[in-house]
mmCIF file of C-alpha atoms in Angstrom:
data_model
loop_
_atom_site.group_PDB
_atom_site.id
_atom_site.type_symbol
_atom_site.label_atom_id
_atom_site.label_comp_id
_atom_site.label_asym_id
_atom_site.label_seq_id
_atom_site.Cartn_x
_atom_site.Cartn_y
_atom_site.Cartn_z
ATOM 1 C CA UNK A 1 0.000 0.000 0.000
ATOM 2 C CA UNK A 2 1.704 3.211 -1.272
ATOM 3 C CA UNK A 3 -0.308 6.215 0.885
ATOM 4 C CA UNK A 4 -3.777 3.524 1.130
ATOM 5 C CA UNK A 5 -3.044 3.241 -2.556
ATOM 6 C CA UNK A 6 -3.017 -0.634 -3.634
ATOM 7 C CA UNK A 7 -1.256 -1.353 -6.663
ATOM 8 C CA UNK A 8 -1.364 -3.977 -8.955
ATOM 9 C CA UNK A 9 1.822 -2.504 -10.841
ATOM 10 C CA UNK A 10 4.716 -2.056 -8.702
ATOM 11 C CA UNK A 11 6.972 -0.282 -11.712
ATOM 12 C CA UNK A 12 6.450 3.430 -11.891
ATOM 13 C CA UNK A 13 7.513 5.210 -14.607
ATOM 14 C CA UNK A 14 9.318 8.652 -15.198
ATOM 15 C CA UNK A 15 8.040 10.310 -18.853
ATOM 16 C CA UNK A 16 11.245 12.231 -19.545
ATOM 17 C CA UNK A 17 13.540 11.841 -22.866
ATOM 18 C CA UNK A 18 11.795 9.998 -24.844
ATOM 19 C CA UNK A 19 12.176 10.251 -28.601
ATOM 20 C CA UNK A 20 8.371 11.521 -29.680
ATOM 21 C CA UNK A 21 4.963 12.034 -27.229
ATOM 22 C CA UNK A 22 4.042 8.818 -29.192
ATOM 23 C CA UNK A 23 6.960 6.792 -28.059
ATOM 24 C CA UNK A 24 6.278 7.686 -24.880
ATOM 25 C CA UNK A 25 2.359 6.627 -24.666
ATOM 26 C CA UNK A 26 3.258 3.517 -25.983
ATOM 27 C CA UNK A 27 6.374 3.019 -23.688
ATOM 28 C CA UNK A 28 3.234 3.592 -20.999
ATOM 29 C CA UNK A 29 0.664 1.892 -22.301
ATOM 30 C CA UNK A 30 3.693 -1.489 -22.611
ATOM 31 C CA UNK A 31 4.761 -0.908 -19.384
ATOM 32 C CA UNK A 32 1.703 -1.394 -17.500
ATOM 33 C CA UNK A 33 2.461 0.992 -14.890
ATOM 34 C CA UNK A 34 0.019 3.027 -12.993
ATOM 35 C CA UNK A 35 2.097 5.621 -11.270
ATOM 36 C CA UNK A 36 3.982 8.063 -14.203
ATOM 37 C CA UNK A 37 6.727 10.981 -12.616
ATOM 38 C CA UNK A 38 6.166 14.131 -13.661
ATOM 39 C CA UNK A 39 7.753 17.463 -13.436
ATOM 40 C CA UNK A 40 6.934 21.190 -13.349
ATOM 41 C CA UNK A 41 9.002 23.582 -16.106
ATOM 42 C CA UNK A 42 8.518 26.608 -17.603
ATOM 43 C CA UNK A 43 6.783 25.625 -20.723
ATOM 44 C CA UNK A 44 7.959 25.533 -23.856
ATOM 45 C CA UNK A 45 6.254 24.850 -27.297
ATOM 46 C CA UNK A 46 4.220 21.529 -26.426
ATOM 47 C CA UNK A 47 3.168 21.981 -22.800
ATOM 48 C CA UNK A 48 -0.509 21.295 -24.020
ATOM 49 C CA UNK A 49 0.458 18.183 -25.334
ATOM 50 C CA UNK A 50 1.899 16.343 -22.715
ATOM 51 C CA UNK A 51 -1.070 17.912 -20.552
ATOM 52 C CA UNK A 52 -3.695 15.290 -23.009
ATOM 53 C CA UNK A 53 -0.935 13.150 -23.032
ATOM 54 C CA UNK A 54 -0.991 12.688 -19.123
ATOM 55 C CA UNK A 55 -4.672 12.742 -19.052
ATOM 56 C CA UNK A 56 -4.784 10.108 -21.685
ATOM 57 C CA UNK A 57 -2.899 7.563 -20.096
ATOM 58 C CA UNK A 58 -5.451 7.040 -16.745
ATOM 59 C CA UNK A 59 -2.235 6.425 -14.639
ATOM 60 C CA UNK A 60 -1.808 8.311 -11.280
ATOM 61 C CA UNK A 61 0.911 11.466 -11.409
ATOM 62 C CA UNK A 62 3.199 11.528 -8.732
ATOM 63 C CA UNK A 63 5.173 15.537 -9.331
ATOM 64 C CA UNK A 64 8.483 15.480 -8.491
ATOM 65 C CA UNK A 65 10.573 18.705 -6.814
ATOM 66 C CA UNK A 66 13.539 17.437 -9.448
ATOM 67 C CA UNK A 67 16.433 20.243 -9.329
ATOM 68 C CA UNK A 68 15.940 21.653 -6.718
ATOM 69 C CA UNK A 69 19.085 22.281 -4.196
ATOM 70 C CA UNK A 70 17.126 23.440 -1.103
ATOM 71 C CA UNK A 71 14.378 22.634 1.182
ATOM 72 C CA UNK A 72 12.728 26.012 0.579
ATOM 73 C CA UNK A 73 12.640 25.728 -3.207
ATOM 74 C CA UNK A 74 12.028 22.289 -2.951
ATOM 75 C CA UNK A 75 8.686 22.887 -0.756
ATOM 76 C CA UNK A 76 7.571 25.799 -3.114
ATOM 77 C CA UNK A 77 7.830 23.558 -5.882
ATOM 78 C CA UNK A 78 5.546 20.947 -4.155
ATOM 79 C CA UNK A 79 3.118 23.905 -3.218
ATOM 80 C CA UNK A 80 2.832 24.673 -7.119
ATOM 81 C CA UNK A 81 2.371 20.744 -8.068
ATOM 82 C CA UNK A 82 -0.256 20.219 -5.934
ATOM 83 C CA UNK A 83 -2.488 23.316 -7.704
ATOM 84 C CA UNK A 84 -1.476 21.973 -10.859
ATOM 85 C CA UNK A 85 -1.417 18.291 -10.854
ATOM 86 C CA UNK A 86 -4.459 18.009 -7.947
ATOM 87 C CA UNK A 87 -2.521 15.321 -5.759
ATOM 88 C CA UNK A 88 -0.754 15.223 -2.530
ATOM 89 C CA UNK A 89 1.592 12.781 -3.649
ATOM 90 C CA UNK A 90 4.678 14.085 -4.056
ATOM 91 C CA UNK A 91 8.407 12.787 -5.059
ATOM 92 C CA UNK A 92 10.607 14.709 -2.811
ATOM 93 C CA UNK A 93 14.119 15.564 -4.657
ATOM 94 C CA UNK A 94 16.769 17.532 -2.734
ATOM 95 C CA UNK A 95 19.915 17.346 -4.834
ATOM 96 C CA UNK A 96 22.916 17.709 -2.692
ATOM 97 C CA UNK A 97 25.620 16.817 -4.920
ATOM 98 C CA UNK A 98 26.185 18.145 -8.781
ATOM 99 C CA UNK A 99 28.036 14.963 -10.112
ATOM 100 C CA UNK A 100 26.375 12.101 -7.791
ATOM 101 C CA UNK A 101 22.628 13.648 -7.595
ATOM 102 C CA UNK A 102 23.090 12.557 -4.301
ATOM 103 C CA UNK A 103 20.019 13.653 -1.942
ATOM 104 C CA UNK A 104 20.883 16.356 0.642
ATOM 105 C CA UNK A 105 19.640 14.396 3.400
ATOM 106 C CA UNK A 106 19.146 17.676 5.945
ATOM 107 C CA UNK A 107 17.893 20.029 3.549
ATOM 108 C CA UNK A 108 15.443 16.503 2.587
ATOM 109 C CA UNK A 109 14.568 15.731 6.068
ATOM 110 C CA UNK A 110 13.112 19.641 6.462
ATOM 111 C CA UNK A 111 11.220 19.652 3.466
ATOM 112 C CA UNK A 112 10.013 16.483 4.233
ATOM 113 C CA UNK A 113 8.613 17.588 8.243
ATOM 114 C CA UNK A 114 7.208 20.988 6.282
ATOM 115 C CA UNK A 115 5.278 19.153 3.906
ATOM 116 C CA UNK A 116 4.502 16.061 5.540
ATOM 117 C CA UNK A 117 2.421 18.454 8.139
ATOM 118 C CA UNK A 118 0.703 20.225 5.709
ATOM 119 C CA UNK A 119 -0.810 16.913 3.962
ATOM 120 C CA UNK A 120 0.956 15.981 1.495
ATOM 121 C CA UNK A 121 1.961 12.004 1.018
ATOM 122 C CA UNK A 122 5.524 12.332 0.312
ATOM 123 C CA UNK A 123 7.753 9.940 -1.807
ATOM 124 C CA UNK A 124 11.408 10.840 -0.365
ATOM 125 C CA UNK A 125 14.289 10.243 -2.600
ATOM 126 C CA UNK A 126 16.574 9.097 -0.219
ATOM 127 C CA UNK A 127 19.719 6.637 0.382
ATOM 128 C CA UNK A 128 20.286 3.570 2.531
ATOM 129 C CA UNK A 129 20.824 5.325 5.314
ATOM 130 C CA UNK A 130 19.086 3.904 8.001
ATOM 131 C CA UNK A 131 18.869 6.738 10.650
ATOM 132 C CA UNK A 132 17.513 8.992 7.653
ATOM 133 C CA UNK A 133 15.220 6.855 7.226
ATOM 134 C CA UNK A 134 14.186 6.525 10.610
ATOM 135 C CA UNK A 135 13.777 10.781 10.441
ATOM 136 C CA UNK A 136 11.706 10.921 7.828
ATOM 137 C CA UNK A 137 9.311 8.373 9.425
ATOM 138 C CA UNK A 138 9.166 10.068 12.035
ATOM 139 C CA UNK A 139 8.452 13.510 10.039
ATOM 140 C CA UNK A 140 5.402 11.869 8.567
ATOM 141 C CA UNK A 141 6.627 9.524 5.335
ATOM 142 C CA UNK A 142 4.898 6.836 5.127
ATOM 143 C CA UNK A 143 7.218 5.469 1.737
ATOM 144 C CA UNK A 144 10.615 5.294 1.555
ATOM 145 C CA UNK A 145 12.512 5.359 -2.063
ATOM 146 C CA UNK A 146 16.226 4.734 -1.360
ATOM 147 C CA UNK A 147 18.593 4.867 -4.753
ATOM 148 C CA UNK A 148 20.181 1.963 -6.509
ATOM 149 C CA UNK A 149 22.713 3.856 -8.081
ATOM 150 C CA UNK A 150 22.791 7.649 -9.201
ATOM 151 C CA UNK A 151 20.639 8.812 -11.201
ATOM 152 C CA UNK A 152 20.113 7.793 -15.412
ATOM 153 C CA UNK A 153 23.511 6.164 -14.253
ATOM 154 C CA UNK A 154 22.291 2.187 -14.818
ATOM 155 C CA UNK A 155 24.570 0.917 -12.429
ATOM 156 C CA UNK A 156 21.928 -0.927 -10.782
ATOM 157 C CA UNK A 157 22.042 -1.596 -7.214
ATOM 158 C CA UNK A 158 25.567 -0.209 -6.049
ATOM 159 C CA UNK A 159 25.258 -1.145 -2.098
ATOM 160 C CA UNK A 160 22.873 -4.568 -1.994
ATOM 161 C CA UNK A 161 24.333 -5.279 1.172
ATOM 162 C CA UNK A 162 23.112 -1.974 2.562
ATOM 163 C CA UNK A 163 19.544 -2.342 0.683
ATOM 164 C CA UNK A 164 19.252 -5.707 1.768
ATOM 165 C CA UNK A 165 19.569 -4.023 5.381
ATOM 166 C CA UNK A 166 17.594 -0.980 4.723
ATOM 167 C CA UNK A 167 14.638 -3.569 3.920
ATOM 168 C CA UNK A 168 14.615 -5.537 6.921
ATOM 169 C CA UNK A 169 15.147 -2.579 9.169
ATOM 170 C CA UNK A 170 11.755 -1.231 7.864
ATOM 171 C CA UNK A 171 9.752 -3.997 7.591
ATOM 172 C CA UNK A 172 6.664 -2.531 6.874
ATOM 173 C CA UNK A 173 7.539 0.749 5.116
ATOM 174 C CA UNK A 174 6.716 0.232 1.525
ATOM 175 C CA UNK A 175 10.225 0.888 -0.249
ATOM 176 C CA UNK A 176 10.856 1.620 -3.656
ATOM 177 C CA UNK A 177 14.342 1.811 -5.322
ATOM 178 C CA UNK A 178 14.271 4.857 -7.084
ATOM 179 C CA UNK A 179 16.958 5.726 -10.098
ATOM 180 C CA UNK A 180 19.961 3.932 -10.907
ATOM 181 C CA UNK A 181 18.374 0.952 -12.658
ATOM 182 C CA UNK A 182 19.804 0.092 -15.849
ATOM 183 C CA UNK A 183 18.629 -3.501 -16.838
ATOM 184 C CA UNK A 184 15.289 -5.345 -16.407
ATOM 185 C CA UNK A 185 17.406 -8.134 -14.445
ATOM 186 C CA UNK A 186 18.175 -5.563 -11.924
ATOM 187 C CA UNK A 187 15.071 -4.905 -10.969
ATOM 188 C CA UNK A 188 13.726 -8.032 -10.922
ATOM 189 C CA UNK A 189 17.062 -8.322 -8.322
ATOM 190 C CA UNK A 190 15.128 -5.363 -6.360
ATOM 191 C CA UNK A 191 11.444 -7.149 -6.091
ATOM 192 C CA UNK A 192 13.347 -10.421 -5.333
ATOM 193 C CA UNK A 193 15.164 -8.766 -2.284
ATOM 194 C CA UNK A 194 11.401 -7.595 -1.205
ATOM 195 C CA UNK A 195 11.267 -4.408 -2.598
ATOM 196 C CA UNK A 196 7.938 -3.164 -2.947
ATOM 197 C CA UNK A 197 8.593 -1.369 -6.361
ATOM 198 C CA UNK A 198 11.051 0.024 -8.724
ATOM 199 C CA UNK A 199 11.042 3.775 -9.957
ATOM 200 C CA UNK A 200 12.893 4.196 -12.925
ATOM 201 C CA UNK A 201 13.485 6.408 -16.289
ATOM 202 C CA UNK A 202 16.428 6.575 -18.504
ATOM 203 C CA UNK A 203 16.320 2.711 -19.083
ATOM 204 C CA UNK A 204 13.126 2.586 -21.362
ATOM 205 C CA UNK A 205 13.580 6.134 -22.629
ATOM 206 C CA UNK A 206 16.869 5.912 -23.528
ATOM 207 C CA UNK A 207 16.964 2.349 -24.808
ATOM 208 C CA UNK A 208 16.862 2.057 -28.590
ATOM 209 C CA UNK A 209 13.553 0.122 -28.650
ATOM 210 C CA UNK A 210 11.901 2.187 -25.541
ATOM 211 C CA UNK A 211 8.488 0.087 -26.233
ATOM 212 C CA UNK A 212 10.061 -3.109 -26.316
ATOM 213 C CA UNK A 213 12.476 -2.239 -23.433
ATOM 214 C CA UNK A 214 8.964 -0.991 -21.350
ATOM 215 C CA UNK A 215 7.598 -4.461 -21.666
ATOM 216 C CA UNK A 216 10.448 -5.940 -20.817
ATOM 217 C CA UNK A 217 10.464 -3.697 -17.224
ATOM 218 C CA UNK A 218 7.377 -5.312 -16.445
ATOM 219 C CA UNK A 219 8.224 -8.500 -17.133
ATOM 220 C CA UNK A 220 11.149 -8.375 -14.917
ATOM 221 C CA UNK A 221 9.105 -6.542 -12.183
ATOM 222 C CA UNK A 222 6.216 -8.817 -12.046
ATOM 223 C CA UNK A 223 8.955 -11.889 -12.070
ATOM 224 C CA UNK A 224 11.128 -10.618 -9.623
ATOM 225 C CA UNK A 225 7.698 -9.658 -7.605
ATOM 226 C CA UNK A 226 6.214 -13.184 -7.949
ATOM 227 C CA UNK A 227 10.011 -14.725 -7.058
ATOM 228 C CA UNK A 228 9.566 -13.085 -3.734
ATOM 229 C CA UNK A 229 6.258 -14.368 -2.775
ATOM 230 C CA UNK A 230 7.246 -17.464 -3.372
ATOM 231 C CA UNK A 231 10.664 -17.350 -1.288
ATOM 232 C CA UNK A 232 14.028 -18.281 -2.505
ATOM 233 C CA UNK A 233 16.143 -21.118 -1.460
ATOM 234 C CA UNK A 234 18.920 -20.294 0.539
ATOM 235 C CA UNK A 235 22.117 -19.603 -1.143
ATOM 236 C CA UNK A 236 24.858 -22.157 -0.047
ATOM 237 C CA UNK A 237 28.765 -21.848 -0.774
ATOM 238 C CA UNK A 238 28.749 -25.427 -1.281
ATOM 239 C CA UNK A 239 27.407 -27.733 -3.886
ATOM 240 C CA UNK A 240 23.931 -29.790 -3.218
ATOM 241 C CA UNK A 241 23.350 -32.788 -5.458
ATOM 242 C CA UNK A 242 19.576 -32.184 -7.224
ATOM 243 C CA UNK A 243 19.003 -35.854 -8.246
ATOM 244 C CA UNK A 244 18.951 -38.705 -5.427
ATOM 245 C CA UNK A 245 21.707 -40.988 -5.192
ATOM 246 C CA UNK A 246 19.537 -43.721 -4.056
ATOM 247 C CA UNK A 247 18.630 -45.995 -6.826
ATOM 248 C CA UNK A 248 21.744 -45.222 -8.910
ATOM 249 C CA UNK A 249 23.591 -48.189 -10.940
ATOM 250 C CA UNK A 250 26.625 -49.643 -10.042
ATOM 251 C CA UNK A 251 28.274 -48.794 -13.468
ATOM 252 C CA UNK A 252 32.094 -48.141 -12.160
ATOM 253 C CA UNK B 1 6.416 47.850 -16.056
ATOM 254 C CA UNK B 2 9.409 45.995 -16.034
ATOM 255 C CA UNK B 3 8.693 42.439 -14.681
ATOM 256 C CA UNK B 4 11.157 39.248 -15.235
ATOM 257 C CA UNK B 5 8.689 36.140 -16.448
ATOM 258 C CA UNK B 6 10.292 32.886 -16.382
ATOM 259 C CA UNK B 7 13.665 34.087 -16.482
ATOM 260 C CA UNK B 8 12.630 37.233 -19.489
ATOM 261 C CA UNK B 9 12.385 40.608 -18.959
ATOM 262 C CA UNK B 10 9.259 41.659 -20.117
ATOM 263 C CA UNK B 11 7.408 45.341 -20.172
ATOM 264 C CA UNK B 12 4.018 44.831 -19.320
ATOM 265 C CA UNK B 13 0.661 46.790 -18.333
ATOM 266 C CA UNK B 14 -0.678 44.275 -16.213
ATOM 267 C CA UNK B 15 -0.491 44.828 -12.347
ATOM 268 C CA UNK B 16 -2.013 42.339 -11.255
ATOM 269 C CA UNK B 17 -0.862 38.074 -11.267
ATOM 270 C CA UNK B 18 -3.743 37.175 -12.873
ATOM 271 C CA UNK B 19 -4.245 40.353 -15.391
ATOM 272 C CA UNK B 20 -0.375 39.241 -16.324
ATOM 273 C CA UNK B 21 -1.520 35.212 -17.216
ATOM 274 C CA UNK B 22 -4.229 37.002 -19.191
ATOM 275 C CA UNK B 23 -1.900 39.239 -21.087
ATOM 276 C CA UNK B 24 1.379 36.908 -21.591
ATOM 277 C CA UNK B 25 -1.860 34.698 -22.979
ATOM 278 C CA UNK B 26 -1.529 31.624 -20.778
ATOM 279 C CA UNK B 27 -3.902 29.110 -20.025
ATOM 280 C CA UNK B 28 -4.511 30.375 -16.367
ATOM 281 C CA UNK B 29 -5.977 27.159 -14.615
ATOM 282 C CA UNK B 30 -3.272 24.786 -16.788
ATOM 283 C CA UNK B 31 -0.533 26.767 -14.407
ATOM 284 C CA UNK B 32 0.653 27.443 -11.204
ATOM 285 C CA UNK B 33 2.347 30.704 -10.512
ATOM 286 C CA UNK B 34 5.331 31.768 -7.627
ATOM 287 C CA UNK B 35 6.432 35.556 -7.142
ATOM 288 C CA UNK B 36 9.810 36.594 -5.942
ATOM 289 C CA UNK B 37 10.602 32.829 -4.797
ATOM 290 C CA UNK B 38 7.115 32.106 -3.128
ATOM 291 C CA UNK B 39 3.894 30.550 -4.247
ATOM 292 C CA UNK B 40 0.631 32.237 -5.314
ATOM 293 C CA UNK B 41 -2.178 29.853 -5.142
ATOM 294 C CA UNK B 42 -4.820 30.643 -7.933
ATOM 295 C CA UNK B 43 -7.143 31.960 -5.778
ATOM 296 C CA UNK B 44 -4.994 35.413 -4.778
ATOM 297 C CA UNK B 45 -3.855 35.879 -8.008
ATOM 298 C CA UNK B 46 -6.212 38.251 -8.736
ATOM 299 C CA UNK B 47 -5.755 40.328 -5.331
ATOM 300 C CA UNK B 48 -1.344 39.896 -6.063
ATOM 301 C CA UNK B 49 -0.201 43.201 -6.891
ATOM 302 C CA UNK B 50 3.142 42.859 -9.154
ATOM 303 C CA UNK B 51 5.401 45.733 -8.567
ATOM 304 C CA UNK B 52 8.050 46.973 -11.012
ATOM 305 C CA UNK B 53 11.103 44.292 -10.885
ATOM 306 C CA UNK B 54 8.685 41.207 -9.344
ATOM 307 C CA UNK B 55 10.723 37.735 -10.812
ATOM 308 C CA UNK B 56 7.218 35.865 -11.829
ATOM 309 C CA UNK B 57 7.409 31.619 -12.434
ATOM 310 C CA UNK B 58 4.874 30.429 -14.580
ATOM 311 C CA UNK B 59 5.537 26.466 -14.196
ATOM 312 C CA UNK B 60 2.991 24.028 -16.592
ATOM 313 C CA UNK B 61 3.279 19.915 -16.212
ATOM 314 C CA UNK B 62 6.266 18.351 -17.990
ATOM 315 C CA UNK B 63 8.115 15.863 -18.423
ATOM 316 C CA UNK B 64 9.896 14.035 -15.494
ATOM 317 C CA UNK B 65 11.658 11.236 -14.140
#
């Protein structure tokens, strides 16, 4: 349950870069998500366009505060998505870091107690830092979206030993690894680990078959999803013989 | 006046938030507008006075990730 939302699709989709408006529907429509990022920009030639578009599509928006470097313009940024878009959900982005778009984690945790008391249902864009987490649980977030990797990098999950923490230390938190993914397999390696969804972007937009690539998302997602539920065997460092050795022919 | 619109100076006879959408010709309720770094909701645009100078946002729904 993302904010008492229940979702059948656990991918959510960003709608930036992608070659036409009509690659992009499709890249939707294939994906079968039902949560699409969206931003807030001075508008250019088009703005009408992807208005329809996003109308179109039936998904739910979830605005992001992308860009912005501090908690103030950050939470005046949510202020104006809310009008707009006519949801309290909101992706909170606080960009510390030019090179790693690494979250500011204080300038993050603010926003995060401003809005969270004034209603809105915030998504925090966050690390695998457990104590941050922690804060903004306590502020009022009732998701947490830690990163795999930096973002429209494709690294993947850079710190699966730290994830793999970050998910049993919130047990009932719904998490979602946000940015970073690259390849379907890695984030059907996300839903196996118990994630409950994957955010991503650059992978289907930039990929050269962004349909095809959007189908193959969900595919991963509903597989790694499904592999969860139904547990994995243990890993061993040893060698287990499959077939029974009772029975077998003396042959030697 | 002299107002700055999304980054562009621009010399306009509007004075008022609102009376500005209507003359830069924007689709009013397909916006949400911030003045001098803070937000003003759609209902007090019409009662926002612009003075000479005011940095105006205009923001409209694009795309994201």
């Amino acid at each position: 349950m993302f904010y008492k939302t229940e979702l059948s699709s656990r991918l959510f989709l960003g709608t930036a870069q992608y070659p036409s408006p009509a690659i992009l529907a499709e890249a939707i429509r294939a994906s079968g998500t039902e949560v699409i990022t969206v931003s807030l920009r001075r508008e250019g030639p088009g703005g009408g366009v992807f208005r329809d578009l996003i109308a179109a599509t039936g998904c739910r928006v979830l605005p992001n505060t992308a860009g912005c470097h501090s908690a103030r313009e950050a939470i005046t940024t949510a202020h104006m998505a809310r009008e707009v878009f006519g949801t309290n959900w909101i992706k909170l982005e606080v960009i510390g870091h030019a090179d790693t778009l690494q979250p500011d984690p204080f300038a993050l945790l603010e926003a995060a107690r401003v809005l969270c008391a004034e209603g809105f249902e915030v998504f925090p864009y966050t690390t695998e830092d457990l104590i941050l987490g922690e804060k903004l649980i306590e502020a009022g977030c009732r998701v947490l979206m830690p990163w795999g990797a930096p973002i429209g990098s494709g690294q993947g999950l850079r710190n699966i030993e730290g994830l793999r923490s970050m998910r049993a230390h919130f047990p009932d938190i719904p998490l979602v690894i946000d940015a970073g993914i690259g390849a379907p397999s890695q984030a059907a390696q996300a839903m196996e680990m118990g994630f409950d969804a994957v955010l991503l972007n650059t992978a289907v937009a930039k990929a050269l078959d962004p349909v095809g690539m959007a189908r193959a998302f969900r595919q991963a997602v509903e597989a790694g999803l499904a592999a969860h539920r139904a547990g994995l065997m243990p890993r061993r460092d040893m060698a287990a013989a499959s077939t029974p050795i009772f029975g077998m022919a003396a042959l030697a | 006046m002299r107002v700055d619109v999304n980054g562009m100076p621009h010399e306009v006879g509007a004075t008022t938030l609102s009376a500005l959408l209507d003359e830069l010709g924007f689709e009013a309720p397909c916006v949400a507008t911030a003045v001098d770094g803070t937000f003003v909701p759609r209902t007090l645009r019409d009662a926002h006075p612009l003075s000479p100078g005011a940095r105006i946002e205009i923001l409209a729904p694009m795309q994201g990730g």
